[in-house]
Amino acid sequence: MSLNAARQEKIIVESNAEDLAIRAAALFYEALLTSDKPAFSVALSGGSTPKRMFGKLAAAPLKDDVPWRQVHLFWGDERCVPPDDKDSNYGMTRQTLLDHIDIPDSNIHRIIGENESAAEARRYAAVLKSQLPMTVAGIPVFDLLFLGLGSDGHTASVFPDSDALDNTSDICLVASHPESGQQRVSLSLPVINNARMVIFLVSGKSKQERIAEILGDREGHQRYPAARVQPTHGRLVWLLDQDAAEKLPVP
Ligand code: 6PG
């Protein structure tokens, strides 16, 4: 574990994906228990990395220990597909977590992927404004926000060379995956950077070059959306496995 003073963040390296998932679930639980609020808002990441963490939260002891009635779940981004589509982040979360825990349906605030994307971005922004009581500079504040890292340096669905990088006005935005063209609805960087705590979950060799560039502050790393994640008042944790961290300079 090291604290990168220059970036005011914590870097935690676990041996493998399994230990990363265990640590991620523990950080979730710890953040929840230390919260002084009756409702705890969490934005979940999508893709494949969070599946293992969801599995730890869906199994004993955490499935029974976590006060799920206090937890409100949101998504950092969603693919514009219905829940039963293999690409649905909500659908994946339902299978790996939601179907295994006692959480009220009213605490689950999915992005409705089957809606028209621009209308859904507007609707979800309104949901965040109504469900997240705390704001800073008029922007909703999540208690905890998980992010993944794409091998191209994207995070949530903020992709490199996209308008989203400079979007400082919207809470939610519509994006298109640069390769597949798949439409997404995503939180914007201002909302991400307004969270009280942001945890990146990054696993695997395919991420090691981006990790080395971003966390090593290499020349030009700011072009990657993930490098723009710099919480304005919250904590930032990069939770990596050894494969993703392999090219990091030894602290
Ligand atoms: C998504 C995610 C995206 C993801 C990264 C990493 O909807 O795809 O939110 O930002 O976190 O692409 O994905 P993996 O965990 O599958 O590598």
Short mmCIF file of C-alpha atoms and ligand atoms in Angstrom, two decimals:
data_model
loop_
_atom_site.label_atom_id
_atom_site.label_comp_id
_atom_site.label_asym_id
_atom_site.label_seq_id
_atom_site.Cartn_x
_atom_site.Cartn_y
_atom_site.Cartn_z
CA MET A 1 0.00 0.00 0.00
CA SER A 2 1.39 3.44 -0.77
CA LEU A 3 0.15 7.00 -0.66
CA ASN A 4 1.01 8.90 -3.81
CA ALA A 5 1.52 12.29 -2.22
CA ALA A 6 1.61 14.12 -5.53
CA ARG A 7 -1.89 12.91 -6.35
CA GLN A 8 -3.28 12.63 -2.82
CA GLU A 9 -4.50 9.10 -3.45
CA LYS A 10 -4.05 5.67 -1.98
CA ILE A 11 -2.76 2.80 -4.09
CA ILE A 12 -3.49 -0.69 -2.78
CA VAL A 13 -2.07 -3.71 -4.59
CA GLU A 14 -3.52 -7.15 -3.90
CA SER A 15 -1.89 -10.39 -5.06
CA ASN A 16 -4.68 -11.48 -7.39
CA ALA A 17 -8.24 -10.83 -8.56
CA GLU A 18 -9.71 -12.86 -5.69
CA ASP A 19 -7.90 -10.86 -3.01
CA LEU A 20 -8.81 -7.66 -4.86
CA ALA A 21 -12.51 -8.64 -4.69
CA ILE A 22 -12.25 -9.43 -0.98
CA ARG A 23 -10.54 -6.10 -0.27
CA ALA A 24 -13.07 -4.19 -2.40
CA ALA A 25 -16.01 -5.71 -0.53
CA ALA A 26 -14.29 -4.90 2.77
CA LEU A 27 -13.74 -1.27 1.72
CA PHE A 28 -17.43 -1.01 0.78
CA TYR A 29 -18.48 -2.42 4.15
CA GLU A 30 -16.01 -0.20 6.05
CA ALA A 31 -17.19 2.95 4.24
CA LEU A 32 -20.80 2.04 4.99
CA LEU A 33 -20.16 1.39 8.68
CA THR A 34 -18.27 4.66 9.07
CA SER A 35 -20.98 6.66 7.31
CA ASP A 36 -22.87 9.05 9.60
CA LYS A 37 -25.93 9.09 7.34
CA PRO A 38 -29.16 7.05 7.42
CA ALA A 39 -28.87 6.31 3.69
CA PHE A 40 -25.63 5.35 1.96
CA SER A 41 -25.43 5.99 -1.79
CA VAL A 42 -23.16 3.83 -3.93
CA ALA A 43 -22.59 4.06 -7.69
CA LEU A 44 -21.52 0.67 -9.05
CA SER A 45 -19.20 0.14 -11.98
CA GLY A 46 -19.91 -2.19 -14.85
CA GLY A 47 -17.90 -4.53 -17.03
CA SER A 48 -16.41 -7.74 -15.67
CA THR A 49 -14.09 -6.65 -12.84
CA PRO A 50 -16.76 -5.91 -10.22
CA LYS A 51 -18.40 -9.37 -10.60
CA ARG A 52 -16.08 -10.99 -8.06
CA MET A 53 -16.67 -8.20 -5.56
CA PHE A 54 -20.44 -8.59 -6.02
CA GLY A 55 -19.99 -12.30 -5.33
CA LYS A 56 -18.31 -11.52 -1.99
CA LEU A 57 -21.13 -9.12 -1.04
CA ALA A 58 -23.72 -11.72 -2.08
CA ALA A 59 -22.24 -14.43 0.17
CA ALA A 60 -22.01 -14.89 3.95
CA PRO A 61 -20.99 -13.12 6.06
CA LEU A 62 -21.43 -9.84 4.19
CA LYS A 63 -24.76 -10.73 2.60
CA ASP A 64 -26.23 -10.89 6.13
CA ASP A 65 -23.99 -8.35 7.88
CA VAL A 66 -24.47 -5.43 5.47
CA PRO A 67 -27.50 -3.29 6.46
CA TRP A 68 -28.83 -3.35 2.89
CA ARG A 69 -31.96 -1.35 3.81
CA GLN A 70 -29.57 1.58 4.41
CA VAL A 71 -27.86 1.19 1.02
CA HIS A 72 -29.05 2.87 -2.18
CA LEU A 73 -27.50 1.48 -5.35
CA PHE A 74 -26.92 3.44 -8.52
CA TRP A 75 -24.78 2.84 -11.62
CA GLY A 76 -21.84 4.84 -12.94
CA ASP A 77 -22.89 3.92 -16.46
CA GLU A 78 -25.13 1.58 -18.41
CA ARG A 79 -25.18 0.22 -21.88
CA CYS A 80 -28.33 1.21 -23.80
CA VAL A 81 -29.74 -2.31 -23.81
CA PRO A 82 -32.53 -4.01 -21.82
CA PRO A 83 -31.72 -5.74 -18.52
CA ASP A 84 -31.81 -9.23 -20.06
CA ASP A 85 -29.15 -8.33 -22.61
CA LYS A 86 -25.74 -9.94 -21.95
CA ASP A 87 -24.19 -6.43 -22.02
CA SER A 88 -26.43 -4.96 -19.32
CA ASN A 89 -24.50 -3.79 -16.25
CA TYR A 90 -27.73 -3.89 -14.26
CA GLY A 91 -28.50 -7.38 -15.53
CA MET A 92 -25.02 -8.56 -14.46
CA THR A 93 -25.46 -6.95 -11.04
CA ARG A 94 -28.89 -8.54 -10.59
CA GLN A 95 -27.49 -12.00 -11.34
CA THR A 96 -24.34 -11.67 -9.20
CA LEU A 97 -25.63 -9.54 -6.29
CA LEU A 98 -29.18 -8.22 -6.22
CA ASP A 99 -30.89 -11.62 -6.45
CA HIS A 100 -28.90 -12.78 -3.39
CA ILE A 101 -29.38 -9.93 -0.89
CA ASP A 102 -32.32 -8.52 1.02
CA ILE A 103 -32.40 -5.01 -0.45
CA PRO A 104 -35.67 -3.14 -1.06
CA ASP A 105 -36.51 -2.62 -4.74
CA SER A 106 -36.96 1.08 -3.89
CA ASN A 107 -33.23 1.23 -3.02
CA ILE A 108 -32.20 0.13 -6.51
CA HIS A 109 -31.92 3.00 -8.98
CA ARG A 110 -30.95 1.51 -12.31
CA ILE A 111 -30.27 3.43 -15.49
CA ILE A 112 -33.08 2.26 -17.78
CA GLY A 113 -31.00 1.03 -20.69
CA GLU A 114 -34.00 0.31 -22.88
CA ASN A 115 -35.07 3.98 -22.84
CA GLU A 116 -34.03 6.43 -25.55
CA SER A 117 -30.52 7.45 -24.48
CA ALA A 118 -30.80 11.27 -24.32
CA ALA A 119 -34.13 11.10 -22.51
CA GLU A 120 -32.68 8.52 -20.08
CA ALA A 121 -29.67 10.73 -19.35
CA ARG A 122 -32.07 13.54 -18.45
CA ARG A 123 -34.27 11.22 -16.38
CA TYR A 124 -31.32 9.73 -14.48
CA ALA A 125 -29.92 13.19 -13.73
CA ALA A 126 -33.30 14.03 -12.18
CA VAL A 127 -33.20 10.78 -10.16
CA LEU A 128 -29.77 11.71 -8.79
CA LYS A 129 -30.95 15.20 -7.87
CA SER A 130 -33.94 13.76 -6.03
CA GLN A 131 -32.23 10.78 -4.39
CA LEU A 132 -28.89 12.31 -3.36
CA PRO A 133 -29.65 14.92 -0.70
CA MET A 134 -26.09 16.22 -0.48
CA THR A 135 -24.73 18.53 -3.17
CA VAL A 136 -21.50 20.47 -3.53
CA ALA A 137 -21.51 23.31 -6.05
CA GLY A 138 -24.99 22.16 -7.01
CA ILE A 139 -23.74 18.73 -8.09
CA PRO A 140 -25.05 15.57 -6.35
CA VAL A 141 -22.63 13.79 -4.01
CA PHE A 142 -22.29 10.01 -3.88
CA ASP A 143 -21.01 8.51 -0.65
CA LEU A 144 -19.08 5.90 -2.62
CA LEU A 145 -18.41 5.41 -6.31
CA PHE A 146 -16.75 2.43 -7.93
CA LEU A 147 -15.00 2.77 -11.28
CA GLY A 148 -13.28 0.44 -13.69
CA LEU A 149 -10.50 1.24 -16.14
CA GLY A 150 -10.70 0.37 -19.80
CA SER A 151 -7.47 -0.61 -21.55
CA ASP A 152 -7.87 2.62 -23.57
CA GLY A 153 -7.99 4.64 -20.34
CA HIS A 154 -11.75 5.20 -20.27
CA THR A 155 -13.72 5.06 -17.07
CA ALA A 156 -17.48 4.75 -16.64
CA SER A 157 -18.44 5.60 -20.21
CA VAL A 158 -16.21 8.62 -20.52
CA PHE A 159 -14.02 7.73 -23.46
CA PRO A 160 -10.78 9.33 -24.71
CA ASP A 161 -11.12 12.19 -27.24
CA SER A 162 -14.81 12.61 -26.38
CA ASP A 163 -16.83 15.71 -25.60
CA ALA A 164 -17.44 14.19 -22.18
CA LEU A 165 -13.91 15.12 -21.13
CA ASP A 166 -14.81 18.81 -21.08
CA ASN A 167 -18.47 18.42 -20.12
CA THR A 168 -18.70 20.43 -16.94
CA SER A 169 -22.42 21.17 -17.08
CA ASP A 170 -24.24 17.85 -17.30
CA ILE A 171 -24.74 15.35 -14.49
CA CYS A 172 -25.37 12.49 -16.91
CA LEU A 173 -24.39 12.18 -20.53
CA VAL A 174 -24.83 9.98 -23.57
CA ALA A 175 -21.70 8.33 -24.99
CA SER A 176 -20.89 5.93 -27.81
CA HIS A 177 -18.32 3.20 -27.42
CA PRO A 178 -15.53 4.18 -29.85
CA GLU A 179 -15.20 0.68 -31.31
CA SER A 180 -18.65 -0.89 -31.13
CA GLY A 181 -20.64 2.36 -31.38
CA GLN A 182 -22.83 1.01 -28.59
CA GLN A 183 -24.73 3.85 -26.90
CA ARG A 184 -24.20 4.34 -23.19
CA VAL A 185 -25.59 6.58 -20.45
CA SER A 186 -22.88 7.65 -18.02
CA LEU A 187 -22.19 9.87 -15.06
CA SER A 188 -20.12 12.88 -16.01
CA LEU A 189 -16.68 13.67 -14.60
CA PRO A 190 -18.00 16.50 -12.37
CA VAL A 191 -20.32 14.03 -10.61
CA ILE A 192 -17.57 11.41 -10.33
CA ASN A 193 -15.19 14.00 -8.87
CA ASN A 194 -17.83 15.15 -6.40
CA ALA A 195 -18.05 11.79 -4.61
CA ARG A 196 -16.94 11.44 -1.00
CA MET A 197 -14.95 8.35 -1.96
CA VAL A 198 -13.94 6.91 -5.34
CA ILE A 199 -12.52 3.40 -5.66
CA PHE A 200 -11.03 2.18 -8.93
CA LEU A 201 -11.09 -1.61 -9.28
CA VAL A 202 -8.42 -2.62 -11.80
CA SER A 203 -7.38 -6.18 -12.54
CA GLY A 204 -5.31 -7.89 -15.19
CA LYS A 205 -2.28 -7.45 -17.41
CA SER A 206 -4.29 -5.63 -20.09
CA LYS A 207 -4.49 -2.60 -17.78
CA GLN A 208 -0.84 -2.47 -16.67
CA GLU A 209 0.35 0.01 -19.31
CA ARG A 210 -2.44 2.50 -18.59
CA ILE A 211 -1.90 2.10 -14.84
CA ALA A 212 1.82 2.81 -15.24
CA GLU A 213 1.06 5.89 -17.36
CA ILE A 214 -1.67 7.30 -15.13
CA LEU A 215 -0.28 6.51 -11.69
CA GLY A 216 3.26 7.17 -12.87
CA ASP A 217 2.14 10.64 -14.07
CA ARG A 218 3.80 9.95 -17.40
CA GLU A 219 3.82 12.61 -20.11
CA GLY A 220 0.37 12.91 -21.74
CA HIS A 221 -1.46 10.78 -19.18
CA GLN A 222 -4.09 13.50 -18.75
CA ARG A 223 -5.59 12.51 -22.11
CA TYR A 224 -7.04 9.45 -20.40
CA PRO A 225 -10.44 10.05 -18.79
CA ALA A 226 -9.43 7.91 -15.80
CA ALA A 227 -6.59 10.36 -15.12
CA ARG A 228 -9.18 13.14 -14.86
CA VAL A 229 -10.69 11.44 -11.81
CA GLN A 230 -9.42 13.73 -9.07
CA PRO A 231 -12.09 14.00 -6.35
CA THR A 232 -12.48 17.66 -5.40
CA HIS A 233 -13.15 16.90 -1.72
CA GLY A 234 -13.28 13.13 -1.43
CA ARG A 235 -10.86 10.23 -1.16
CA LEU A 236 -9.44 8.34 -4.14
CA VAL A 237 -8.33 4.71 -3.88
CA TRP A 238 -6.75 2.73 -6.70
CA LEU A 239 -7.29 -0.92 -5.86
CA LEU A 240 -5.18 -3.04 -8.19
CA ASP A 241 -4.10 -6.63 -8.50
CA GLN A 242 -0.46 -7.53 -9.08
CA ASP A 243 -1.01 -8.06 -12.82
CA ALA A 244 -2.39 -4.56 -13.28
CA ALA A 245 0.29 -3.02 -11.05
CA GLU A 246 3.24 -4.87 -12.60
CA LYS A 247 4.73 -1.83 -14.39
CA LEU A 248 4.27 0.60 -11.53
CA PRO A 249 7.52 1.98 -10.17
CA VAL A 250 8.28 0.35 -6.84
CA PRO A 251 7.35 2.94 -4.17
C1 6PG B 1 -18.66 -0.47 -18.57
C2 6PG B 1 -17.85 0.09 -17.46
C3 6PG B 1 -16.47 0.40 -17.93
C4 6PG B 1 -15.61 -0.69 -17.31
C5 6PG B 1 -14.25 -0.75 -17.93
C6 6PG B 1 -13.47 -1.96 -17.40
O1 6PG B 1 -19.88 -0.28 -18.58
O2 6PG B 1 -18.04 -1.18 -19.39
O3 6PG B 1 -18.36 0.88 -16.62
O4 6PG B 1 -15.98 1.66 -17.57
O5 6PG B 1 -15.50 -0.43 -15.92
O6 6PG B 1 -14.40 -0.87 -19.33
O7 6PG B 1 -14.19 -3.12 -17.77
P1 6PG B 1 -13.69 -4.59 -17.30
O8 6PG B 1 -13.89 -4.65 -15.83
O9 6PG B 1 -14.59 -5.54 -18.05
O10 6PG B 1 -12.25 -4.68 -17.70
#
